[in-house]
PDB file of C-alpha atoms in Angstrom:
ATOM      1  CA  MET S   1      24.224  17.109   4.431  1.00 39.00           C
ATOM      2  CA  LYS S   2      22.125  13.856   4.911  1.00 44.00           C
ATOM      3  CA  LEU S   3      20.272  14.190   1.472  1.00 38.00           C
ATOM      4  CA  ALA S   4      18.962  10.720   1.832  1.00 40.00           C
ATOM      5  CA  LEU S   5      16.003  12.198   3.546  1.00 41.00           C
ATOM      6  CA  CYS S   6      14.869  13.252   0.338  1.00 37.00           C
ATOM      7  CA  LEU S   7      14.450   9.897  -0.619  1.00 34.00           C
ATOM      8  CA  ALA S   8      11.220   9.467   0.861  1.00 34.00           C
ATOM      9  CA  LEU S   9       9.173   6.291  -0.117  1.00 31.00           C
ATOM     10  CA  SER S  10       5.345   5.338  -0.332  1.00 32.00           C
ATOM     11  CA  SER S  11       4.154   2.458   0.025  1.00 31.00           C
ATOM     12  CA  LEU S  12       1.175   3.003   0.773  1.00 28.00           C
ATOM     13  CA  ALA S  13      -1.410   1.952   2.144  1.00 31.00           C
ATOM     14  CA  ALA S  14      -4.351  -0.535   1.909  1.00 33.00           C
ATOM     15  CA  CYS S  15      -7.046  -2.012   1.846  1.00 34.00           C
ATOM     16  CA  ALA S  16      -8.864  -4.783   3.333  1.00 33.00           C
ATOM     17  CA  SER S  17     -10.629  -7.919   1.847  1.00 37.00           C
ATOM     18  CA  VAL S  18     -13.815  -9.921   2.914  1.00 36.00           C
ATOM     19  CA  GLN S  19     -15.362 -12.716   2.524  1.00 40.00           C
ATOM     20  CA  SER S  20     -19.314 -12.596   2.137  1.00 42.00           C
ATOM     21  CA  GLY S  21     -21.672 -15.152   2.339  1.00 46.00           C
ATOM     22  CA  PRO S  22     -23.186 -15.635   5.378  1.00 50.00           C
ATOM     23  CA  THR S  23     -23.646 -19.579   4.747  1.00 45.00           C
ATOM     24  CA  PRO S  24     -21.396 -21.503   7.770  1.00 48.00           C
ATOM     25  CA  VAL S  25     -20.126 -24.063   4.822  1.00 49.00           C
ATOM     26  CA  PRO S  26     -18.400 -22.381   1.847  1.00 49.00           C
ATOM     27  CA  ASP S  27     -20.246 -22.995  -1.189  1.00 50.00           C
ATOM     28  CA  SER S  28     -18.469 -23.304  -4.355  1.00 53.00           C
ATOM     29  CA  THR S  29     -21.209 -22.032  -6.621  1.00 59.00           C
ATOM     30  CA  ALA S  30     -21.438 -18.705  -4.724  1.00 64.00           C
ATOM     31  CA  PRO S  31     -20.430 -15.796  -7.181  1.00 73.00           C
ATOM     32  CA  PRO S  32     -17.174 -14.406  -5.742  1.00 81.00           C
ATOM     33  CA  GLU S  33     -16.668 -10.656  -4.073  1.00 84.00           C
ATOM     34  CA  ASN S  34     -15.048  -7.778  -5.947  1.00 90.00           C
ATOM     35  CA  ARG S  35     -13.820  -4.992  -3.665  1.00 91.00           C
ATOM     36  CA  ILE S  36     -12.586  -1.801  -4.455  1.00 93.00           C
ATOM     37  CA  GLY S  37     -10.682  -0.229  -1.779  1.00 93.00           C
ATOM     38  CA  ILE S  38      -9.797   3.054  -0.730  1.00 93.00           C
ATOM     39  CA  TYR S  39      -6.932   3.931   1.407  1.00 94.00           C
ATOM     40  CA  LEU S  40      -6.010   7.361   3.298  1.00 92.00           C
ATOM     41  CA  GLY S  41      -3.481   7.509   6.065  1.00 92.00           C
ATOM     42  CA  GLN S  42       0.392   7.915   6.962  1.00 90.00           C
ATOM     43  CA  ARG S  43       3.445   6.797   5.595  1.00 88.00           C
ATOM     44  CA  GLN S  44       6.058   6.572   8.369  1.00 81.00           C
ATOM     45  CA  LEU S  45       9.866   6.189   6.821  1.00 74.00           C
ATOM     46  CA  ASP S  46      13.015   5.801   9.144  1.00 73.00           C
ATOM     47  CA  GLU S  47      13.051   8.867  11.090  1.00 75.00           C
ATOM     48  CA  ASP S  48      17.251   8.834  11.428  1.00 73.00           C
ATOM     49  CA  GLU S  49      17.214   8.757   7.660  1.00 72.00           C
ATOM     50  CA  TRP S  50      14.519  11.023   6.186  1.00 72.00           C
ATOM     51  CA  GLU S  51      13.512  13.628   9.034  1.00 80.00           C
ATOM     52  CA  PRO S  52      11.572  16.152   8.475  1.00 85.00           C
ATOM     53  CA  LEU S  53      10.134  14.122   5.322  1.00 82.00           C
ATOM     54  CA  ASP S  54       9.879  10.777   7.498  1.00 79.00           C
ATOM     55  CA  GLU S  55       6.093  11.332   7.679  1.00 87.00           C
ATOM     56  CA  GLN S  56       4.149  11.478   4.696  1.00 89.00           C
ATOM     57  CA  PRO S  57       0.318  11.266   3.757  1.00 91.00           C
ATOM     58  CA  VAL S  58      -0.708   8.285   2.111  1.00 91.00           C
ATOM     59  CA  PHE S  59      -3.349   7.626  -0.699  1.00 93.00           C
ATOM     60  CA  GLY S  60      -4.136   4.213  -2.268  1.00 94.00           C
ATOM     61  CA  LEU S  61      -6.822   2.561  -4.152  1.00 95.00           C
ATOM     62  CA  GLU S  62      -7.021  -1.184  -4.560  1.00 95.00           C
ATOM     63  CA  TYR S  63      -8.721  -4.088  -6.144  1.00 95.00           C
ATOM     64  CA  SER S  64      -9.689  -7.522  -4.512  1.00 95.00           C
ATOM     65  CA  ARG S  65     -11.409 -10.682  -5.198  1.00 93.00           C
ATOM     66  CA  GLU S  66     -12.123 -13.524  -2.933  1.00 92.00           C
ATOM     67  CA  ALA S  67     -14.618 -16.471  -3.733  1.00 87.00           C
ATOM     68  CA  GLU S  68     -16.449 -19.213  -1.599  1.00 80.00           C
ATOM     69  CA  GLY S  69     -14.372 -22.176  -1.103  1.00 81.00           C
ATOM     70  CA  ASP S  70     -11.077 -20.816  -2.478  1.00 87.00           C
ATOM     71  CA  ALA S  71      -8.053 -21.100   0.139  1.00 91.00           C
ATOM     72  CA  VAL S  72      -6.932 -17.367  -0.420  1.00 94.00           C
ATOM     73  CA  GLY S  73      -7.704 -14.162  -2.960  1.00 95.00           C
ATOM     74  CA  PHE S  74      -5.592 -11.803  -4.637  1.00 96.00           C
ATOM     75  CA  GLU S  75      -5.258  -8.177  -4.407  1.00 97.00           C
ATOM     76  CA  VAL S  76      -4.092  -5.598  -6.670  1.00 97.00           C
ATOM     77  CA  GLY S  77      -3.366  -1.930  -6.029  1.00 96.00           C
ATOM     78  CA  LEU S  78      -1.813   1.827  -6.493  1.00 96.00           C
ATOM     79  CA  MET S  79      -0.256   3.977  -3.748  1.00 94.00           C
ATOM     80  CA  GLY S  80       1.551   7.186  -3.071  1.00 92.00           C
ATOM     81  CA  SER S  81       2.690   9.686  -0.812  1.00 92.00           C
ATOM     82  CA  ALA S  82       4.223  12.980  -1.254  1.00 91.00           C
ATOM     83  CA  ASP S  83       6.069  15.661   1.288  1.00 89.00           C
ATOM     84  CA  ASP S  84       8.148  18.729   0.858  1.00 90.00           C
ATOM     85  CA  ASP S  85      10.314  20.892   3.459  1.00 88.00           C
ATOM     86  CA  ASN S  86      13.206  23.365   3.513  1.00 86.00           C
ATOM     87  CA  VAL S  87      16.407  21.562   4.635  1.00 83.00           C
ATOM     88  CA  LEU S  88      19.284  23.266   5.277  1.00 83.00           C
ATOM     89  CA  GLY S  89      17.889  26.211   3.494  1.00 84.00           C
ATOM     90  CA  THR S  90      17.168  24.106   0.269  1.00 86.00           C
ATOM     91  CA  ASP S  91      13.357  23.512  -0.963  1.00 89.00           C
ATOM     92  CA  VAL S  92      13.016  19.359  -0.985  1.00 87.00           C
ATOM     93  CA  GLU S  93      10.112  17.444  -2.540  1.00 87.00           C
ATOM     94  CA  VAL S  94       9.887  14.144  -2.423  1.00 84.00           C
ATOM     95  CA  SER S  95       7.122  12.072  -3.778  1.00 84.00           C
ATOM     96  CA  THR S  96       6.766   7.857  -4.048  1.00 84.00           C
ATOM     97  CA  GLY S  97       4.391   5.981  -6.431  1.00 90.00           C
ATOM     98  CA  GLU S  98       3.599   2.081  -5.993  1.00 92.00           C
ATOM     99  CA  LEU S  99       2.238  -0.563  -7.947  1.00 95.00           C
ATOM    100  CA  TYR S 100       1.614  -3.820  -5.973  1.00 96.00           C
ATOM    101  CA  GLY S 101      -0.194  -7.653  -6.169  1.00 97.00           C
ATOM    102  CA  GLY S 102      -0.208 -10.106  -3.871  1.00 97.00           C
ATOM    103  CA  ILE S 103      -2.558 -12.711  -2.277  1.00 97.00           C
ATOM    104  CA  ARG S 104      -5.025 -11.688   0.498  1.00 96.00           C
ATOM    105  CA  LYS S 105      -6.802 -13.949   3.211  1.00 95.00           C
ATOM    106  CA  THR S 106     -10.254 -12.530   5.098  1.00 92.00           C
ATOM    107  CA  PHE S 107     -11.021 -14.757   8.244  1.00 91.00           C
ATOM    108  CA  GLY S 108     -14.980 -15.251   9.413  1.00 86.00           C
ATOM    109  CA  GLU S 109     -17.984 -13.442   8.029  1.00 83.00           C
ATOM    110  CA  ASP S 110     -19.207 -11.658  10.916  1.00 87.00           C
ATOM    111  CA  VAL S 111     -19.465  -7.996  11.256  1.00 91.00           C
ATOM    112  CA  LEU S 112     -15.641  -7.982  12.289  1.00 93.00           C
ATOM    113  CA  ARG S 113     -13.463  -9.508  10.040  1.00 92.00           C
ATOM    114  CA  PRO S 114      -9.459  -9.850  10.251  1.00 94.00           C
ATOM    115  CA  TYR S 115      -7.288 -10.098   7.058  1.00 95.00           C
ATOM    116  CA  VAL S 116      -3.819 -10.450   5.968  1.00 96.00           C
ATOM    117  CA  GLY S 117      -2.029 -10.064   2.641  1.00 96.00           C
ATOM    118  CA  ALA S 118       1.162 -10.192   0.742  1.00 96.00           C
ATOM    119  CA  GLY S 119       3.244 -10.146  -2.269  1.00 96.00           C
ATOM    120  CA  LEU S 120       5.517  -7.863  -4.738  1.00 95.00           C
ATOM    121  CA  SER S 121       5.711  -3.901  -4.794  1.00 93.00           C
ATOM    122  CA  PHE S 122       7.555  -2.029  -7.184  1.00 91.00           C
ATOM    123  CA  LEU S 123       8.098   1.460  -5.346  1.00 85.00           C
ATOM    124  CA  ASN S 124       8.895   4.413  -7.756  1.00 85.00           C
ATOM    125  CA  LEU S 125      10.971   7.285  -5.392  1.00 81.00           C
ATOM    126  CA  ARG S 126      11.529  10.431  -6.826  1.00 82.00           C
ATOM    127  CA  VAL S 127      13.381  13.631  -5.106  1.00 82.00           C
ATOM    128  CA  ASP S 128      13.132  17.153  -6.336  1.00 82.00           C
ATOM    129  CA  ALA S 129      15.840  19.698  -4.662  1.00 84.00           C
ATOM    130  CA  SER S 130      15.676  23.096  -5.571  1.00 83.00           C
ATOM    131  CA  GLY S 131      18.919  24.284  -7.184  1.00 78.00           C
ATOM    132  CA  LEU S 132      20.424  20.951  -6.926  1.00 79.00           C
ATOM    133  CA  GLY S 133      18.593  18.766  -9.336  1.00 74.00           C
ATOM    134  CA  ASP S 134      16.197  15.893  -9.082  1.00 75.00           C
ATOM    135  CA  ASP S 135      16.367  11.776  -9.121  1.00 77.00           C
ATOM    136  CA  ASP S 136      14.519   9.055  -8.960  1.00 77.00           C
ATOM    137  CA  ASP S 137      14.675   5.355  -8.781  1.00 78.00           C
ATOM    138  CA  THR S 138      12.185   1.830  -9.028  1.00 83.00           C
ATOM    139  CA  SER S 139      13.270  -1.143  -7.376  1.00 83.00           C
ATOM    140  CA  PRO S 140      11.140  -4.340  -6.319  1.00 88.00           C
ATOM    141  CA  ALA S 141      10.422  -5.207  -2.823  1.00 87.00           C
ATOM    142  CA  PHE S 142       8.285  -7.606  -0.767  1.00 91.00           C
ATOM    143  CA  TYR S 143       5.111  -6.289   1.309  1.00 93.00           C
ATOM    144  CA  ALA S 144       2.983  -7.592   4.206  1.00 95.00           C
ATOM    145  CA  HIS S 145       0.035  -6.170   5.412  1.00 95.00           C
ATOM    146  CA  GLY S 146      -2.712  -6.864   7.837  1.00 94.00           C
ATOM    147  CA  GLY S 147      -5.841  -5.218   9.669  1.00 94.00           C
ATOM    148  CA  LEU S 148      -9.270  -5.444  10.733  1.00 93.00           C
ATOM    149  CA  ALA S 149     -12.637  -4.882   8.535  1.00 92.00           C
ATOM    150  CA  ILE S 150     -16.153  -4.188   9.761  1.00 91.00           C
ATOM    151  CA  ALA S 151     -18.942  -4.920   7.351  1.00 90.00           C
ATOM    152  CA  ALA S 152     -21.156  -1.808   7.712  1.00 88.00           C
ATOM    153  CA  SER S 153     -23.375  -3.599   5.679  1.00 86.00           C
ATOM    154  CA  GLU S 154     -23.387  -6.270   2.986  1.00 82.00           C
ATOM    155  CA  ALA S 155     -21.976  -3.931   0.215  1.00 87.00           C
ATOM    156  CA  PHE S 156     -19.798  -1.572   2.539  1.00 90.00           C
ATOM    157  CA  MET S 157     -16.823  -1.804   4.498  1.00 91.00           C
ATOM    158  CA  ILE S 158     -14.605   0.286   6.762  1.00 92.00           C
ATOM    159  CA  GLY S 159     -11.553  -0.497   9.170  1.00 92.00           C
ATOM    160  CA  LEU S 160      -7.649  -0.204   9.837  1.00 92.00           C
ATOM    161  CA  ASP S 161      -4.749  -1.527   7.682  1.00 94.00           C
ATOM    162  CA  LEU S 162      -1.202  -1.822   8.738  1.00 92.00           C
ATOM    163  CA  ARG S 163       1.281  -2.289   6.274  1.00 92.00           C
ATOM    164  CA  PHE S 164       5.493  -3.063   6.303  1.00 90.00           C
ATOM    165  CA  ARG S 165       7.538  -2.868   3.478  1.00 84.00           C
ATOM    166  CA  ALA S 166      11.594  -3.125   2.896  1.00 77.00           C
ATOM    167  CA  GLN S 167      13.810  -2.060   0.172  1.00 71.00           C
ATOM    168  CA  GLU S 168      16.970  -0.669  -1.295  1.00 67.00           C
ATOM    169  CA  VAL S 169      16.778   1.895  -3.694  1.00 61.00           C
ATOM    170  CA  ARG S 170      19.875   3.542  -5.927  1.00 56.00           C
ATOM    171  CA  HIS S 171      19.957   7.364  -5.742  1.00 54.00           C
ATOM    172  CA  ARG S 172      22.781   9.918  -6.616  1.00 48.00           C
ATOM    173  CA  ARG S 173      23.680  12.358  -4.323  1.00 50.00           C
ATOM    174  CA  LEU S 174      22.936  16.290  -4.564  1.00 47.00           C
ATOM    175  CA  PRO S 175      25.043  18.117  -5.772  1.00 48.00           C
ATOM    176  CA  ASP S 176      27.711  15.933  -6.465  1.00 47.00           C
ATOM    177  CA  ARG S 177      25.603  13.210  -7.956  1.00 45.00           C
ATOM    178  CA  GLY S 178      27.734  10.305  -6.736  1.00 46.00           C
ATOM    179  CA  LYS S 179      25.444   6.806  -6.694  1.00 48.00           C
ATOM    180  CA  ILE S 180      24.772   5.650  -3.062  1.00 48.00           C
ATOM    181  CA  ASP S 181      22.546   2.960  -2.026  1.00 52.00           C
ATOM    182  CA  VAL S 182      19.751   3.990   0.706  1.00 57.00           C
ATOM    183  CA  ALA S 183      17.738   1.704   2.596  1.00 57.00           C
ATOM    184  CA  VAL S 184      14.107   2.552   2.509  1.00 65.00           C
ATOM    185  CA  THR S 185      11.650   0.890   5.440  1.00 71.00           C
ATOM    186  CA  THR S 186       8.374   2.149   5.674  1.00 77.00           C
ATOM    187  CA  HIS S 187       5.443   1.571   8.121  1.00 80.00           C
ATOM    188  CA  ASP S 188       1.790   2.801   6.715  1.00 86.00           C
ATOM    189  CA  ALA S 189      -1.335   2.953   8.892  1.00 86.00           C
ATOM    190  CA  ALA S 190      -4.363   3.999   7.166  1.00 85.00           C
ATOM    191  CA  LEU S 191      -8.081   4.048   7.298  1.00 86.00           C
ATOM    192  CA  GLN S 192      -9.737   1.965   4.628  1.00 84.00           C
ATOM    193  CA  SER S 193     -13.317   1.911   2.635  1.00 86.00           C
ATOM    194  CA  ARG S 194     -14.451  -0.951   0.513  1.00 83.00           C
ATOM    195  CA  ILE S 195     -17.164  -1.103  -1.769  1.00 85.00           C
ATOM    196  CA  ILE S 196     -18.317  -4.967  -2.359  1.00 81.00           C
ATOM    197  CA  PHE S 197     -20.144  -5.776  -5.287  1.00 72.00           C
ATOM    198  CA  ARG S 198     -20.802  -9.604  -6.784  1.00 64.00           C
ATOM    199  CA  HIS S 199     -20.240 -10.594 -10.183  1.00 53.00           C
ATOM    200  CA  VAL S 200     -22.160 -13.919 -11.443  1.00 45.00           C
ATOM    201  CA  GLY S 201     -19.553 -15.166 -13.765  1.00 46.00           C
ATOM    202  CA  SER S 202     -18.408 -18.140 -14.573  1.00 41.00           C
ATOM    203  CA  ARG S 203     -19.608 -19.728 -11.136  1.00 41.00           C
ATOM    204  CA  ASN S 204     -23.138 -19.077 -12.564  1.00 37.00           C
ATOM    205  CA  ALA S 205     -24.565 -18.567  -8.915  1.00 35.00           C
ATOM    206  CA  VAL S 206     -27.350 -16.457  -7.228  1.00 31.00           C
ATOM    207  CA  SER S 207     -26.624 -14.831  -4.425  1.00 29.00           C
TER     208      SER S 207
END
């Protein structure tokens, strides 16, 4: 019985970043852009290992910040996914939670704004098998993502985000509970919406 598929994981998700300030020349005095992003999409796990729990809905919330003249900005966020199914007569529920942080770079100031990001992620994977028990593990991994954001207005953006991460988690087999190493690779595709607001702080600028 392949109960590795009970170890579904999320990495969820994805948010974009933007550099506003329609001036063609970077202005170091412009207030930085703070962005709150929401991700809603699907997380794809390795089908050979996780079917029928390899496709999970994913949700994410992210904060990012970029400023005029800076080489890169930063992002931090939370993501989660979950799914349940009957596997060989056993009800199995898999849930994941992820905390991540890294750098982000947005290109251009037009309506279409491509971006990339990468950093470190901590992913917790929990498996509950009815009548057999439960198990969870948390491990770090590098992640990378990118996408295209569309500036609907100066304060709102929508877009598509693609994300990849790979890691190894240590789980016990059920029911014998012997520990095994299980590779977890996730591919996320998510729609994102983002609210942009400017904070006139240490730069003391007027937009």
